[in-house]
PDB file of C-alpha atoms in Angstrom:
ATOM      1  CA  UNK A   1      -2.047  38.481  35.283  1.00  0.00           C
ATOM      2  CA  UNK A   2      -1.966  35.512  37.660  1.00  0.00           C
ATOM      3  CA  UNK A   3       1.653  34.584  36.940  1.00  0.00           C
ATOM      4  CA  UNK A   4       0.596  31.190  35.582  1.00  0.00           C
ATOM      5  CA  UNK A   5       1.298  30.778  31.870  1.00  0.00           C
ATOM      6  CA  UNK A   6      -0.192  28.316  29.451  1.00  0.00           C
ATOM      7  CA  UNK A   7       0.678  27.557  25.859  1.00  0.00           C
ATOM      8  CA  UNK A   8      -0.673  27.438  23.288  1.00  0.00           C
ATOM      9  CA  UNK A   9      -3.606  29.798  23.636  1.00  0.00           C
ATOM     10  CA  UNK A  10      -5.618  28.060  20.948  1.00  0.00           C
ATOM     11  CA  UNK A  11      -5.205  24.681  19.323  1.00  0.00           C
ATOM     12  CA  UNK A  12      -7.208  23.237  16.459  1.00  0.00           C
ATOM     13  CA  UNK A  13      -6.628  19.647  15.496  1.00  0.00           C
ATOM     14  CA  UNK A  14      -8.362  16.631  14.043  1.00  0.00           C
ATOM     15  CA  UNK A  15      -9.858  13.549  15.645  1.00  0.00           C
ATOM     16  CA  UNK A  16      -7.370  10.821  16.394  1.00  0.00           C
ATOM     17  CA  UNK A  17      -4.477  13.230  16.873  1.00  0.00           C
ATOM     18  CA  UNK A  18      -2.348  13.852  19.943  1.00  0.00           C
ATOM     19  CA  UNK A  19      -1.585  17.238  21.516  1.00  0.00           C
ATOM     20  CA  UNK A  20       0.468  18.540  24.400  1.00  0.00           C
ATOM     21  CA  UNK A  21      -0.590  21.472  26.535  1.00  0.00           C
ATOM     22  CA  UNK A  22       1.984  23.235  28.619  1.00  0.00           C
ATOM     23  CA  UNK A  23       1.720  25.069  31.914  1.00  0.00           C
ATOM     24  CA  UNK A  24       4.260  27.045  33.894  1.00  0.00           C
ATOM     25  CA  UNK A  25       3.212  27.712  37.488  1.00  0.00           C
ATOM     26  CA  UNK A  26       3.897  30.905  39.406  1.00  0.00           C
ATOM     27  CA  UNK A  27       7.440  31.217  40.618  1.00  0.00           C
ATOM     28  CA  UNK A  28       7.791  29.295  43.867  1.00  0.00           C
ATOM     29  CA  UNK A  29       4.543  27.329  43.575  1.00  0.00           C
ATOM     30  CA  UNK A  30       5.119  23.582  43.735  1.00  0.00           C
ATOM     31  CA  UNK A  31       1.601  22.398  43.026  1.00  0.00           C
ATOM     32  CA  UNK A  32      -0.093  22.307  39.622  1.00  0.00           C
ATOM     33  CA  UNK A  33      -3.708  21.405  38.906  1.00  0.00           C
ATOM     34  CA  UNK A  34      -5.262  20.660  35.517  1.00  0.00           C
ATOM     35  CA  UNK A  35      -8.937  21.282  34.725  1.00  0.00           C
ATOM     36  CA  UNK A  36     -11.181  20.802  31.743  1.00  0.00           C
ATOM     37  CA  UNK A  37     -14.118  23.089  31.100  1.00  0.00           C
ATOM     38  CA  UNK A  38     -16.651  22.258  28.439  1.00  0.00           C
ATOM     39  CA  UNK A  39     -20.088  23.735  27.887  1.00  0.00           C
ATOM     40  CA  UNK A  40     -22.003  20.630  28.881  1.00  0.00           C
ATOM     41  CA  UNK A  41     -19.759  19.360  31.679  1.00  0.00           C
ATOM     42  CA  UNK A  42     -18.780  22.524  33.506  1.00  0.00           C
ATOM     43  CA  UNK A  43     -15.428  22.707  35.245  1.00  0.00           C
ATOM     44  CA  UNK A  44     -13.882  19.291  35.864  1.00  0.00           C
ATOM     45  CA  UNK A  45     -10.778  18.581  37.889  1.00  0.00           C
ATOM     46  CA  UNK A  46      -8.380  16.321  36.012  1.00  0.00           C
ATOM     47  CA  UNK A  47      -5.192  15.852  38.012  1.00  0.00           C
ATOM     48  CA  UNK A  48      -2.861  17.487  40.523  1.00  0.00           C
ATOM     49  CA  UNK A  49       0.909  17.345  40.801  1.00  0.00           C
ATOM     50  CA  UNK A  50       3.048  18.448  43.686  1.00  0.00           C
ATOM     51  CA  UNK A  51       6.783  18.862  43.216  1.00  0.00           C
ATOM     52  CA  UNK A  52       6.896  16.338  40.415  1.00  0.00           C
ATOM     53  CA  UNK A  53       4.666  13.706  42.024  1.00  0.00           C
ATOM     54  CA  UNK A  54       1.048  12.957  41.236  1.00  0.00           C
ATOM     55  CA  UNK A  55      -1.018  14.064  44.251  1.00  0.00           C
ATOM     56  CA  UNK A  56      -4.660  13.588  43.266  1.00  0.00           C
ATOM     57  CA  UNK A  57      -6.586  12.317  40.313  1.00  0.00           C
ATOM     58  CA  UNK A  58     -10.015  13.380  39.164  1.00  0.00           C
ATOM     59  CA  UNK A  59     -12.020  12.626  36.050  1.00  0.00           C
ATOM     60  CA  UNK A  60      -9.045  12.118  33.790  1.00  0.00           C
ATOM     61  CA  UNK A  61      -9.498   9.759  30.872  1.00  0.00           C
ATOM     62  CA  UNK A  62      -6.985   7.004  30.180  1.00  0.00           C
ATOM     63  CA  UNK A  63      -6.229   8.717  26.857  1.00  0.00           C
ATOM     64  CA  UNK A  64      -4.950  11.693  28.842  1.00  0.00           C
ATOM     65  CA  UNK A  65      -1.750  11.817  30.822  1.00  0.00           C
ATOM     66  CA  UNK A  66       0.215  14.492  32.586  1.00  0.00           C
ATOM     67  CA  UNK A  67       3.541  15.040  34.218  1.00  0.00           C
ATOM     68  CA  UNK A  68       5.405  17.684  36.137  1.00  0.00           C
ATOM     69  CA  UNK A  69       9.062  18.245  35.353  1.00  0.00           C
ATOM     70  CA  UNK A  70      11.964  19.125  37.671  1.00  0.00           C
ATOM     71  CA  UNK A  71      11.639  22.798  36.728  1.00  0.00           C
ATOM     72  CA  UNK A  72       7.986  22.464  37.907  1.00  0.00           C
ATOM     73  CA  UNK A  73       6.358  23.145  34.567  1.00  0.00           C
ATOM     74  CA  UNK A  74       3.691  20.634  33.666  1.00  0.00           C
ATOM     75  CA  UNK A  75       2.406  19.104  30.465  1.00  0.00           C
ATOM     76  CA  UNK A  76      -0.972  17.560  29.756  1.00  0.00           C
ATOM     77  CA  UNK A  77      -0.945  15.054  26.911  1.00  0.00           C
ATOM     78  CA  UNK A  78      -4.197  14.274  25.152  1.00  0.00           C
ATOM     79  CA  UNK A  79      -4.202  11.428  22.663  1.00  0.00           C
ATOM     80  CA  UNK A  80      -6.652   9.745  20.290  1.00  0.00           C
ATOM     81  CA  UNK A  81      -8.604  12.959  20.386  1.00  0.00           C
ATOM     82  CA  UNK A  82     -12.368  12.892  20.016  1.00  0.00           C
ATOM     83  CA  UNK A  83     -14.811  15.650  19.190  1.00  0.00           C
ATOM     84  CA  UNK A  84     -15.947  15.651  22.806  1.00  0.00           C
ATOM     85  CA  UNK A  85     -12.464  16.615  23.982  1.00  0.00           C
ATOM     86  CA  UNK A  86     -13.024  20.112  22.627  1.00  0.00           C
ATOM     87  CA  UNK A  87     -12.897  22.340  25.685  1.00  0.00           C
ATOM     88  CA  UNK A  88     -10.958  24.940  27.601  1.00  0.00           C
ATOM     89  CA  UNK A  89      -8.099  23.411  29.559  1.00  0.00           C
ATOM     90  CA  UNK A  90      -6.903  25.371  32.559  1.00  0.00           C
ATOM     91  CA  UNK A  91      -3.991  24.826  34.808  1.00  0.00           C
ATOM     92  CA  UNK A  92      -3.612  26.429  38.207  1.00  0.00           C
ATOM     93  CA  UNK A  93      -0.887  26.650  40.787  1.00  0.00           C
ATOM     94  CA  UNK A  94      -1.134  27.253  44.479  1.00  0.00           C
ATOM     95  CA  UNK A  95       1.050  28.628  47.229  1.00  0.00           C
ATOM     96  CA  UNK A  96      -0.956  26.606  49.729  1.00  0.00           C
ATOM     97  CA  UNK A  97      -3.330  29.462  50.495  1.00  0.00           C
ATOM     98  CA  UNK A  98      -4.668  30.689  47.190  1.00  0.00           C
ATOM     99  CA  UNK A  99      -5.053  29.101  43.804  1.00  0.00           C
ATOM    100  CA  UNK A 100      -4.069  30.991  40.656  1.00  0.00           C
ATOM    101  CA  UNK A 101      -5.413  30.033  37.262  1.00  0.00           C
ATOM    102  CA  UNK A 102      -3.680  30.369  33.948  1.00  0.00           C
ATOM    103  CA  UNK A 103      -5.506  31.897  30.979  1.00  0.00           C
ATOM    104  CA  UNK A 104      -6.347  28.481  29.533  1.00  0.00           C
ATOM    105  CA  UNK A 105      -5.802  26.657  26.258  1.00  0.00           C
ATOM    106  CA  UNK A 106      -8.813  26.372  23.999  1.00  0.00           C
ATOM    107  CA  UNK A 107      -8.721  23.049  22.202  1.00  0.00           C
ATOM    108  CA  UNK A 108     -10.943  22.467  19.199  1.00  0.00           C
ATOM    109  CA  UNK A 109     -11.113  18.986  17.737  1.00  0.00           C
ATOM    110  CA  UNK A 110     -12.556  18.828  14.227  1.00  0.00           C
TER     111      UNK A 110
ATOM    112  CA  UNK B   1     -21.375   9.244  45.300  1.00  0.00           C
ATOM    113  CA  UNK B   2     -19.834  12.583  46.253  1.00  0.00           C
ATOM    114  CA  UNK B   3     -21.733  15.577  44.964  1.00  0.00           C
ATOM    115  CA  UNK B   4     -22.027  19.321  45.277  1.00  0.00           C
ATOM    116  CA  UNK B   5     -25.151  21.356  44.520  1.00  0.00           C
ATOM    117  CA  UNK B   6     -25.284  25.102  44.102  1.00  0.00           C
ATOM    118  CA  UNK B   7     -28.370  27.262  44.329  1.00  0.00           C
ATOM    119  CA  UNK B   8     -29.831  29.261  42.859  1.00  0.00           C
ATOM    120  CA  UNK B   9     -28.676  28.468  39.337  1.00  0.00           C
ATOM    121  CA  UNK B  10     -29.228  32.045  38.296  1.00  0.00           C
ATOM    122  CA  UNK B  11     -29.860  35.296  40.105  1.00  0.00           C
ATOM    123  CA  UNK B  12     -30.584  38.815  38.856  1.00  0.00           C
ATOM    124  CA  UNK B  13     -30.310  41.730  41.273  1.00  0.00           C
ATOM    125  CA  UNK B  14     -29.796  45.479  41.193  1.00  0.00           C
ATOM    126  CA  UNK B  15     -26.728  47.339  42.265  1.00  0.00           C
ATOM    127  CA  UNK B  16     -26.609  47.790  46.012  1.00  0.00           C
ATOM    128  CA  UNK B  17     -28.498  44.588  46.780  1.00  0.00           C
ATOM    129  CA  UNK B  18     -27.062  41.868  49.007  1.00  0.00           C
ATOM    130  CA  UNK B  19     -26.964  38.318  47.685  1.00  0.00           C
ATOM    131  CA  UNK B  20     -26.435  34.949  49.295  1.00  0.00           C
ATOM    132  CA  UNK B  21     -25.253  32.027  47.215  1.00  0.00           C
ATOM    133  CA  UNK B  22     -25.564  28.501  48.516  1.00  0.00           C
ATOM    134  CA  UNK B  23     -23.409  25.421  48.134  1.00  0.00           C
ATOM    135  CA  UNK B  24     -24.374  22.108  49.684  1.00  0.00           C
ATOM    136  CA  UNK B  25     -22.318  18.971  49.483  1.00  0.00           C
ATOM    137  CA  UNK B  26     -22.239  15.298  50.259  1.00  0.00           C
ATOM    138  CA  UNK B  27     -18.745  13.949  50.377  1.00  0.00           C
ATOM    139  CA  UNK B  28     -16.696  11.367  52.171  1.00  0.00           C
ATOM    140  CA  UNK B  29     -13.296  12.371  53.432  1.00  0.00           C
ATOM    141  CA  UNK B  30     -14.023  16.105  53.154  1.00  0.00           C
ATOM    142  CA  UNK B  31     -10.942  18.286  53.347  1.00  0.00           C
ATOM    143  CA  UNK B  32     -11.930  21.763  52.218  1.00  0.00           C
ATOM    144  CA  UNK B  33     -14.398  23.833  50.218  1.00  0.00           C
ATOM    145  CA  UNK B  34     -13.420  26.518  47.741  1.00  0.00           C
ATOM    146  CA  UNK B  35     -15.241  29.404  46.090  1.00  0.00           C
ATOM    147  CA  UNK B  36     -14.332  30.879  42.696  1.00  0.00           C
ATOM    148  CA  UNK B  37     -15.570  33.717  40.520  1.00  0.00           C
ATOM    149  CA  UNK B  38     -15.562  33.154  36.778  1.00  0.00           C
ATOM    150  CA  UNK B  39     -16.187  36.040  34.413  1.00  0.00           C
ATOM    151  CA  UNK B  40     -15.035  35.651  30.866  1.00  0.00           C
ATOM    152  CA  UNK B  41     -12.263  33.154  31.109  1.00  0.00           C
ATOM    153  CA  UNK B  42     -10.240  31.650  33.933  1.00  0.00           C
ATOM    154  CA  UNK B  43     -11.779  31.299  37.393  1.00  0.00           C
ATOM    155  CA  UNK B  44     -10.505  33.568  40.112  1.00  0.00           C
ATOM    156  CA  UNK B  45      -9.986  32.042  43.516  1.00  0.00           C
ATOM    157  CA  UNK B  46     -12.036  33.660  46.289  1.00  0.00           C
ATOM    158  CA  UNK B  47     -11.925  31.581  49.465  1.00  0.00           C
ATOM    159  CA  UNK B  48     -10.822  28.266  50.875  1.00  0.00           C
ATOM    160  CA  UNK B  49     -12.772  27.030  53.896  1.00  0.00           C
ATOM    161  CA  UNK B  50     -11.709  24.147  56.056  1.00  0.00           C
ATOM    162  CA  UNK B  51     -13.112  24.929  59.492  1.00  0.00           C
ATOM    163  CA  UNK B  52     -16.746  25.173  60.417  1.00  0.00           C
ATOM    164  CA  UNK B  53     -18.162  28.455  61.675  1.00  0.00           C
ATOM    165  CA  UNK B  54     -15.201  30.670  60.838  1.00  0.00           C
ATOM    166  CA  UNK B  55     -16.149  33.459  58.452  1.00  0.00           C
ATOM    167  CA  UNK B  56     -13.687  34.447  55.772  1.00  0.00           C
ATOM    168  CA  UNK B  57     -13.991  37.972  54.487  1.00  0.00           C
ATOM    169  CA  UNK B  58     -12.560  39.925  51.603  1.00  0.00           C
ATOM    170  CA  UNK B  59     -14.029  43.356  51.045  1.00  0.00           C
ATOM    171  CA  UNK B  60     -17.720  42.996  50.269  1.00  0.00           C
ATOM    172  CA  UNK B  61     -17.466  39.218  49.983  1.00  0.00           C
ATOM    173  CA  UNK B  62     -17.672  36.795  52.868  1.00  0.00           C
ATOM    174  CA  UNK B  63     -18.132  33.075  53.220  1.00  0.00           C
ATOM    175  CA  UNK B  64     -18.761  30.555  55.938  1.00  0.00           C
ATOM    176  CA  UNK B  65     -18.797  26.782  56.154  1.00  0.00           C
ATOM    177  CA  UNK B  66     -21.112  24.564  58.190  1.00  0.00           C
ATOM    178  CA  UNK B  67     -19.611  21.086  58.338  1.00  0.00           C
ATOM    179  CA  UNK B  68     -22.469  19.729  60.403  1.00  0.00           C
ATOM    180  CA  UNK B  69     -25.184  20.707  57.947  1.00  0.00           C
ATOM    181  CA  UNK B  70     -22.819  20.270  54.966  1.00  0.00           C
ATOM    182  CA  UNK B  71     -23.182  23.621  53.278  1.00  0.00           C
ATOM    183  CA  UNK B  72     -21.427  26.870  52.651  1.00  0.00           C
ATOM    184  CA  UNK B  73     -22.715  30.314  51.749  1.00  0.00           C
ATOM    185  CA  UNK B  74     -21.100  33.149  49.869  1.00  0.00           C
ATOM    186  CA  UNK B  75     -22.408  36.613  50.685  1.00  0.00           C
ATOM    187  CA  UNK B  76     -21.898  39.676  48.546  1.00  0.00           C
ATOM    188  CA  UNK B  77     -23.024  42.980  49.996  1.00  0.00           C
ATOM    189  CA  UNK B  78     -23.605  46.254  48.138  1.00  0.00           C
ATOM    190  CA  UNK B  79     -23.363  44.446  44.811  1.00  0.00           C
ATOM    191  CA  UNK B  80     -21.848  46.191  41.798  1.00  0.00           C
ATOM    192  CA  UNK B  81     -22.157  45.460  38.092  1.00  0.00           C
ATOM    193  CA  UNK B  82     -18.600  44.119  38.234  1.00  0.00           C
ATOM    194  CA  UNK B  83     -19.814  41.325  40.486  1.00  0.00           C
ATOM    195  CA  UNK B  84     -21.695  39.846  37.532  1.00  0.00           C
ATOM    196  CA  UNK B  85     -20.129  36.437  36.982  1.00  0.00           C
ATOM    197  CA  UNK B  86     -20.566  32.743  37.562  1.00  0.00           C
ATOM    198  CA  UNK B  87     -19.702  31.744  41.112  1.00  0.00           C
ATOM    199  CA  UNK B  88     -18.424  28.223  41.539  1.00  0.00           C
ATOM    200  CA  UNK B  89     -17.938  26.194  44.661  1.00  0.00           C
ATOM    201  CA  UNK B  90     -15.867  23.028  44.843  1.00  0.00           C
ATOM    202  CA  UNK B  91     -14.894  20.586  47.509  1.00  0.00           C
ATOM    203  CA  UNK B  92     -11.635  18.764  47.926  1.00  0.00           C
ATOM    204  CA  UNK B  93     -11.750  15.224  49.216  1.00  0.00           C
ATOM    205  CA  UNK B  94      -9.808  12.452  47.542  1.00  0.00           C
ATOM    206  CA  UNK B  95     -10.204  14.492  44.392  1.00  0.00           C
ATOM    207  CA  UNK B  96     -11.943  17.737  43.601  1.00  0.00           C
ATOM    208  CA  UNK B  97     -15.524  18.276  42.475  1.00  0.00           C
ATOM    209  CA  UNK B  98     -17.162  21.482  41.218  1.00  0.00           C
ATOM    210  CA  UNK B  99     -20.765  22.556  41.398  1.00  0.00           C
ATOM    211  CA  UNK B 100     -22.577  23.780  38.297  1.00  0.00           C
ATOM    212  CA  UNK B 101     -22.261  27.364  39.464  1.00  0.00           C
ATOM    213  CA  UNK B 102     -24.609  30.269  40.160  1.00  0.00           C
ATOM    214  CA  UNK B 103     -24.855  32.889  37.438  1.00  0.00           C
ATOM    215  CA  UNK B 104     -25.174  36.290  39.091  1.00  0.00           C
ATOM    216  CA  UNK B 105     -26.253  39.302  37.057  1.00  0.00           C
ATOM    217  CA  UNK B 106     -26.121  42.705  38.710  1.00  0.00           C
ATOM    218  CA  UNK B 107     -28.092  45.379  36.879  1.00  0.00           C
ATOM    219  CA  UNK B 108     -27.347  49.091  37.228  1.00  0.00           C
TER     220      UNK B 108
END
């Protein structure tokens, strides 16, 4: 158990819908990363937050947005979902030395 | 365009063998390189390398970065079946980019 929690574990929804994925970092970690892993694209970095502020942006689509709240949990919002958005979404937190991944949310878009 | 290439793509060895996994990169504004192990689900962080020539070691695993030749290697000695996994490297620059991974299979 890494100490990073993600909810929900699985999510099945239809095209065009909007979902919110939630991540709670390890206690004391200020930084949260979001990743998408699909079979054809591998692991892709989406976005990083540090203490509530966006720190770095990767291959995140305009339909996706994220934020980090004062209690340091983070949410990834995915809207106008397409079939190709089906993937595992991981978040990770870091203490500045190591990075700890959550168990992931498997999103299936039908 | 920034890129990272891992080789080999796949490797099958027997227990006790030593393996070397390669990660080469081309990136502007390089900050650090990371190695991960991914078995069934979430990746597990192994190493972060920022300085050239300094070996990082954890048990049977070690890694080193060469910033002049733009590559890193991950060594695993005395491999065990539990080392079977996909090993990913990634660099951090202005964002973060992952390689496709090396699938390592260790047979008994």
